Amino acid sequence: MLSKFVLSSVIAALAVAYPAQAAPQQMPKRDTIELSKVAQLRIADTAVDRFKLLPKDEDFMFDFSKSQIPVATASNFPALVGSGASFSLASLPGCHMAFLHLHPRASELFAVTSGRVVTEMVPEAGVVTADGKQRVIRTDLSAGMLTIFPQGSFHTQVNPNCETANISAFFTAEDFGAGLVADQTFALSDDVIIRTFGESIPGEDIEKIRHAIPGTMAILVDECMAKCNKTKRHI
Ligand SMILES: *[C@@H]1O[C@H](CO)[C@@H](O)[C@H](O)[C@H]1NC(C)=O
Ligand SMILES: *[C@@H]1O[C@H](CO)[C@@H](O)[C@H](O)[C@H]1NC(C)=O
């Protein structure tokens, strides 16, 4: 009886000791996974916990003059995690046009703070004029005016003046994303493009169009450049 008791005690002791002793031997040593600040903020249990991850007052300041890009999103301004918002403070030089683009995950509230910007926006299919044509919404904004580009709408902004226009934009998502209409459309196969454009673009021209699509977000508008005596250069 005694031996049985001793045995069971030993087994119990082993069972208790086993995980602690065995764990370091059995588990291969792994490199610690360093979660980014943004990742830690995203998995925080509560909003209160998120504030603990941002202990400094400076964590709540974003300096556009020190940023490589004119946009504050959750990835470069972690205090935005959980806010569902991001913001841009930018300028559009005279005679420049921002590519036709869309934001797949956000509506954009676009305001002009100095200068003038003309915008065009194509809402979703089915938004038509009285004579059944696709509706295009144009706005001519001077300082202190605002427009909205609804989520997913195609839009573009043009500065028709010689002077730089300053703009600010609020986005209703932390990671609003961008779709570049020309670039992405012409990434499709030649066959798809030929059929999409009703066989109006000859096959040999498709490659030319692909190469002609400017690589920067802003493109120059020729007539305006001539009017303003600006020399042609891509920014
Ligand atoms: C426009 O923005 C630039 C760069 O941030 C700034 O230097 C300039 O003073 C602004 N102009 C006006 C009129 O607000
Ligand atoms: C551009 O140059 C022409 C000729 O030199 C001049 O008459 C005109 O005022 C200039 N325009 C601007 C916006 O500087």
Short mmCIF file of C-alpha atoms and ligand atoms in Angstrom, two decimals:
data_model
loop_
_atom_site.label_atom_id
_atom_site.label_comp_id
_atom_site.label_asym_id
_atom_site.label_seq_id
_atom_site.Cartn_x
_atom_site.Cartn_y
_atom_site.Cartn_z
CA MET A 1 0.00 0.00 0.00
CA LEU A 2 2.75 2.32 0.95
CA SER A 3 4.61 1.67 -2.28
CA LYS A 4 1.43 2.38 -4.26
CA PHE A 5 0.99 5.65 -2.40
CA VAL A 6 4.60 6.60 -3.03
CA LEU A 7 4.29 5.76 -6.69
CA SER A 8 1.16 7.85 -7.17
CA SER A 9 2.81 10.72 -5.34
CA VAL A 10 5.79 10.51 -7.63
CA ILE A 11 3.52 10.47 -10.68
CA ALA A 12 1.62 13.46 -9.33
CA ALA A 13 4.85 15.29 -8.64
CA LEU A 14 6.10 14.49 -12.11
CA ALA A 15 2.88 15.62 -13.68
CA VAL A 16 3.17 18.95 -11.93
CA ALA A 17 6.85 19.33 -12.67
CA TYR A 18 6.71 18.04 -16.21
CA PRO A 19 5.35 21.05 -18.12
CA ALA A 20 7.74 23.46 -16.46
CA GLN A 21 10.76 21.28 -17.00
CA ALA A 22 9.87 19.88 -20.40
CA ALA A 23 8.75 23.07 -22.07
CA PRO A 24 12.17 24.60 -22.65
CA GLN A 25 13.55 21.30 -23.92
CA GLN A 26 10.71 20.35 -26.24
CA MET A 27 9.85 23.71 -27.72
CA PRO A 28 12.41 24.84 -30.27
CA LYS A 29 13.73 28.28 -29.46
CA ARG A 30 11.97 30.80 -31.61
CA ASP A 31 12.91 34.33 -32.42
CA THR A 32 10.70 36.75 -30.60
CA ILE A 33 8.11 38.20 -32.95
CA GLU A 34 8.24 41.97 -32.63
CA LEU A 35 4.81 43.36 -33.31
CA SER A 36 4.75 46.83 -34.84
CA LYS A 37 3.14 49.59 -32.81
CA VAL A 38 0.24 49.56 -35.25
CA ALA A 39 -0.22 45.78 -34.85
CA GLN A 40 -0.15 46.09 -31.03
CA LEU A 41 -2.73 48.87 -31.20
CA ARG A 42 -4.96 46.80 -33.47
CA ILE A 43 -5.04 43.82 -31.10
CA ALA A 44 -5.39 45.88 -27.93
CA ASP A 45 -8.39 44.71 -25.92
CA THR A 46 -9.84 48.16 -25.35
CA ALA A 47 -9.45 51.78 -26.37
CA VAL A 48 -8.09 52.45 -22.88
CA ASP A 49 -5.32 49.91 -23.55
CA ARG A 50 -4.50 51.74 -26.78
CA PHE A 51 -3.78 54.93 -24.85
CA LYS A 52 -1.27 52.96 -22.73
CA LEU A 53 0.57 52.05 -25.93
CA LEU A 54 0.82 55.76 -26.82
CA PRO A 55 2.23 57.22 -23.58
CA LYS A 56 3.75 60.43 -24.96
CA ASP A 57 1.81 63.53 -25.94
CA GLU A 58 3.93 63.61 -29.11
CA ASP A 59 2.33 60.29 -30.09
CA PHE A 60 -0.74 62.37 -30.83
CA MET A 61 1.01 64.88 -33.10
CA PHE A 62 1.74 64.46 -36.79
CA ASP A 63 4.03 66.90 -38.59
CA PHE A 64 3.30 67.03 -42.31
CA SER A 65 6.47 69.08 -42.89
CA LYS A 66 8.55 66.10 -41.68
CA SER A 67 6.58 63.42 -43.53
CA GLN A 68 7.74 61.85 -46.79
CA ILE A 69 4.14 61.62 -47.97
CA PRO A 70 1.43 64.28 -47.58
CA VAL A 71 -0.94 61.83 -45.89
CA ALA A 72 -1.38 60.77 -42.26
CA THR A 73 -2.76 57.22 -42.04
CA ALA A 74 -2.70 54.61 -39.28
CA SER A 75 0.58 53.24 -40.67
CA ASN A 76 2.59 56.46 -40.24
CA PHE A 77 0.47 57.99 -37.46
CA PRO A 78 -0.46 55.09 -35.15
CA ALA A 79 -2.73 57.27 -32.99
CA LEU A 80 -5.24 56.88 -35.84
CA VAL A 81 -5.69 53.15 -35.16
CA GLY A 82 -9.32 52.61 -34.21
CA SER A 83 -10.42 56.06 -35.41
CA GLY A 84 -11.55 55.01 -38.89
CA ALA A 85 -10.04 58.20 -40.27
CA SER A 86 -7.03 59.63 -42.07
CA PHE A 87 -6.02 63.04 -43.34
CA SER A 88 -4.02 64.71 -46.07
CA LEU A 89 -2.47 68.17 -46.20
CA ALA A 90 -1.01 68.78 -49.62
CA SER A 91 -0.52 71.20 -52.44
CA LEU A 92 -1.28 70.96 -56.12
CA PRO A 93 1.13 73.09 -58.17
CA GLY A 94 -0.23 75.47 -60.81
CA CYS A 95 -1.44 73.71 -64.00
CA HIS A 96 -1.27 70.26 -62.40
CA MET A 97 -3.94 67.61 -62.45
CA ALA A 98 -4.18 64.68 -60.06
CA PHE A 99 -4.64 61.35 -61.88
CA LEU A 100 -8.10 59.99 -62.33
CA HIS A 101 -8.34 57.77 -59.27
CA LEU A 102 -10.65 56.32 -56.65
CA HIS A 103 -10.43 55.26 -53.02
CA PRO A 104 -11.74 51.73 -52.49
CA ARG A 105 -12.32 52.04 -48.75
CA ALA A 106 -13.15 55.68 -48.01
CA SER A 107 -15.19 58.70 -48.89
CA GLU A 108 -13.05 61.82 -49.20
CA LEU A 109 -13.95 65.29 -47.96
CA PHE A 110 -11.75 67.54 -50.08
CA ALA A 111 -11.21 71.20 -49.12
CA VAL A 112 -9.21 73.98 -50.74
CA THR A 113 -7.38 76.24 -48.28
CA SER A 114 -5.67 78.49 -50.82
CA GLY A 115 -5.80 78.91 -54.59
CA ARG A 116 -8.34 77.17 -56.82
CA VAL A 117 -9.08 73.55 -57.73
CA VAL A 118 -11.59 72.26 -60.28
CA THR A 119 -12.80 68.72 -59.62
CA GLU A 120 -14.65 66.14 -61.68
CA MET A 121 -16.24 63.07 -60.16
CA VAL A 122 -18.12 60.16 -61.68
CA PRO A 123 -20.36 58.45 -59.14
CA GLU A 124 -21.48 54.86 -59.47
CA ALA A 125 -23.21 53.42 -62.54
CA GLY A 126 -26.89 54.28 -62.68
CA VAL A 127 -26.41 57.89 -61.60
CA VAL A 128 -27.58 59.51 -64.83
CA THR A 129 -28.65 62.89 -66.18
CA ALA A 130 -32.20 63.64 -67.37
CA ASP A 131 -31.25 62.46 -70.87
CA GLY A 132 -29.90 59.17 -69.58
CA LYS A 133 -26.17 59.90 -69.76
CA GLN A 134 -23.72 59.04 -66.97
CA ARG A 135 -23.71 61.97 -64.57
CA VAL A 136 -20.40 63.76 -64.00
CA ILE A 137 -20.26 66.13 -61.03
CA ARG A 138 -17.97 69.14 -61.47
CA THR A 139 -17.02 71.61 -58.76
CA ASP A 140 -14.96 74.78 -58.94
CA LEU A 141 -13.47 75.33 -55.49
CA SER A 142 -11.68 78.37 -54.14
CA ALA A 143 -10.22 78.83 -50.66
CA GLY A 144 -12.67 77.84 -47.95
CA MET A 145 -14.74 75.47 -50.10
CA LEU A 146 -15.30 71.73 -49.80
CA THR A 147 -16.55 68.83 -51.89
CA ILE A 148 -17.08 65.13 -51.26
CA PHE A 149 -15.90 62.20 -53.35
CA PRO A 150 -18.03 59.26 -52.22
CA GLN A 151 -16.27 55.96 -51.53
CA GLY A 152 -15.30 54.27 -54.81
CA SER A 153 -16.19 57.22 -57.07
CA PHE A 154 -13.78 58.09 -59.89
CA HIS A 155 -12.40 61.58 -59.38
CA THR A 156 -9.73 64.01 -60.43
CA GLN A 157 -8.55 67.45 -59.34
CA VAL A 158 -7.09 70.16 -61.56
CA ASN A 159 -5.41 73.41 -60.55
CA PRO A 160 -6.22 75.69 -63.53
CA ASN A 161 -4.30 78.66 -62.11
CA CYS A 162 -0.62 79.49 -62.28
CA GLU A 163 -0.22 79.57 -58.47
CA THR A 164 -0.03 76.53 -56.22
CA ALA A 165 -3.26 75.51 -54.53
CA ASN A 166 -3.18 74.18 -50.97
CA ILE A 167 -5.63 71.47 -50.09
CA SER A 168 -6.65 69.29 -47.18
CA ALA A 169 -8.58 66.05 -47.37
CA PHE A 170 -10.26 63.90 -44.75
CA PHE A 171 -10.79 60.19 -45.46
CA THR A 172 -13.33 57.97 -43.71
CA ALA A 173 -10.89 55.06 -43.32
CA GLU A 174 -7.48 54.48 -41.74
CA ASP A 175 -6.21 52.73 -44.86
CA PHE A 176 -8.21 54.37 -47.64
CA GLY A 177 -6.18 52.98 -50.57
CA ALA A 178 -6.14 54.21 -54.16
CA GLY A 179 -7.13 52.81 -57.51
CA LEU A 180 -5.36 54.38 -60.49
CA VAL A 181 -7.90 54.08 -63.25
CA ALA A 182 -5.67 54.33 -66.35
CA ASP A 183 -2.75 52.36 -64.96
CA GLN A 184 -4.87 49.51 -63.65
CA THR A 185 -7.14 49.31 -66.68
CA PHE A 186 -4.20 49.09 -69.05
CA ALA A 187 -2.61 46.37 -66.90
CA LEU A 188 -5.24 44.03 -68.38
CA SER A 189 -4.45 41.88 -71.40
CA ASP A 190 -4.58 43.48 -74.87
CA ASP A 191 -7.55 41.31 -75.79
CA VAL A 192 -9.59 42.55 -72.84
CA ILE A 193 -8.68 46.19 -73.59
CA ILE A 194 -9.57 45.90 -77.28
CA ARG A 195 -13.00 44.47 -76.40
CA THR A 196 -13.57 46.86 -73.49
CA PHE A 197 -13.07 49.89 -75.74
CA GLY A 198 -15.31 48.54 -78.50
CA GLU A 199 -12.38 47.64 -80.77
CA SER A 200 -11.61 51.37 -81.15
CA ILE A 201 -7.99 51.07 -80.00
CA PRO A 202 -5.81 49.18 -82.46
CA GLY A 203 -3.71 46.50 -80.76
CA GLU A 204 -0.41 48.18 -81.61
CA ASP A 205 -1.50 51.40 -79.88
CA ILE A 206 -2.21 49.74 -76.54
CA GLU A 207 1.46 49.44 -75.68
CA LYS A 208 1.96 53.10 -76.66
CA ILE A 209 -0.85 54.14 -74.32
CA ARG A 210 0.63 52.04 -71.52
CA HIS A 211 3.95 53.86 -71.86
CA ALA A 212 2.25 57.26 -72.14
CA ILE A 213 0.49 56.95 -68.76
CA PRO A 214 2.52 59.23 -66.45
CA GLY A 215 4.15 57.58 -63.50
CA THR A 216 3.50 60.36 -61.01
CA MET A 217 0.22 61.14 -59.31
CA ALA A 218 0.06 64.67 -60.76
CA ILE A 219 0.22 65.42 -64.47
CA LEU A 220 0.72 68.72 -66.25
CA VAL A 221 -1.97 70.43 -68.26
CA ASP A 222 -0.45 71.83 -71.45
CA GLU A 223 -2.55 74.93 -72.23
CA CYS A 224 -2.30 76.14 -68.65
CA MET A 225 1.47 75.70 -68.77
CA ALA A 226 1.66 77.90 -71.86
CA LYS A 227 -0.59 80.55 -70.26
CA CYS A 228 1.54 80.61 -67.12
CA ASN A 229 4.90 80.54 -68.96
CA LYS A 230 5.81 77.37 -67.09
CA THR A 231 8.37 74.98 -68.50
CA LYS A 232 7.26 71.44 -68.96
CA ARG A 233 8.61 69.05 -66.40
CA HIS A 234 7.05 66.21 -64.51
CA ILE A 235 7.18 66.44 -60.75
C1 LIG B 1 0.61 76.57 -49.14
O1 LIG B 1 1.40 75.52 -48.62
C2 LIG B 1 2.77 75.80 -48.61
C3 LIG B 1 3.49 74.55 -48.20
O2 LIG B 1 2.92 73.99 -47.05
C4 LIG B 1 3.03 76.97 -47.71
O3 LIG B 1 4.41 77.26 -47.69
C5 LIG B 1 2.25 78.16 -48.18
O4 LIG B 1 2.40 79.22 -47.28
C6 LIG B 1 0.78 77.83 -48.34
N1 LIG B 1 0.12 78.96 -48.97
C7 LIG B 1 -1.00 79.51 -48.50
C8 LIG B 1 -1.51 80.67 -49.27
O5 LIG B 1 -1.59 79.06 -47.54
C1 LIG B 2 3.98 85.03 -70.07
O1 LIG B 2 4.87 85.63 -70.96
C2 LIG B 2 4.25 86.61 -71.83
C3 LIG B 2 5.28 87.08 -72.84
O2 LIG B 2 6.53 87.23 -72.26
C4 LIG B 2 3.72 87.77 -70.95
O3 LIG B 2 3.07 88.72 -71.79
C5 LIG B 2 2.73 87.19 -69.95
O4 LIG B 2 2.27 88.21 -69.08
C6 LIG B 2 3.36 86.06 -69.14
N1 LIG B 2 2.33 85.46 -68.30
C7 LIG B 2 2.52 85.20 -67.00
C8 LIG B 2 1.37 84.56 -66.28
O5 LIG B 2 3.57 85.43 -66.41
#
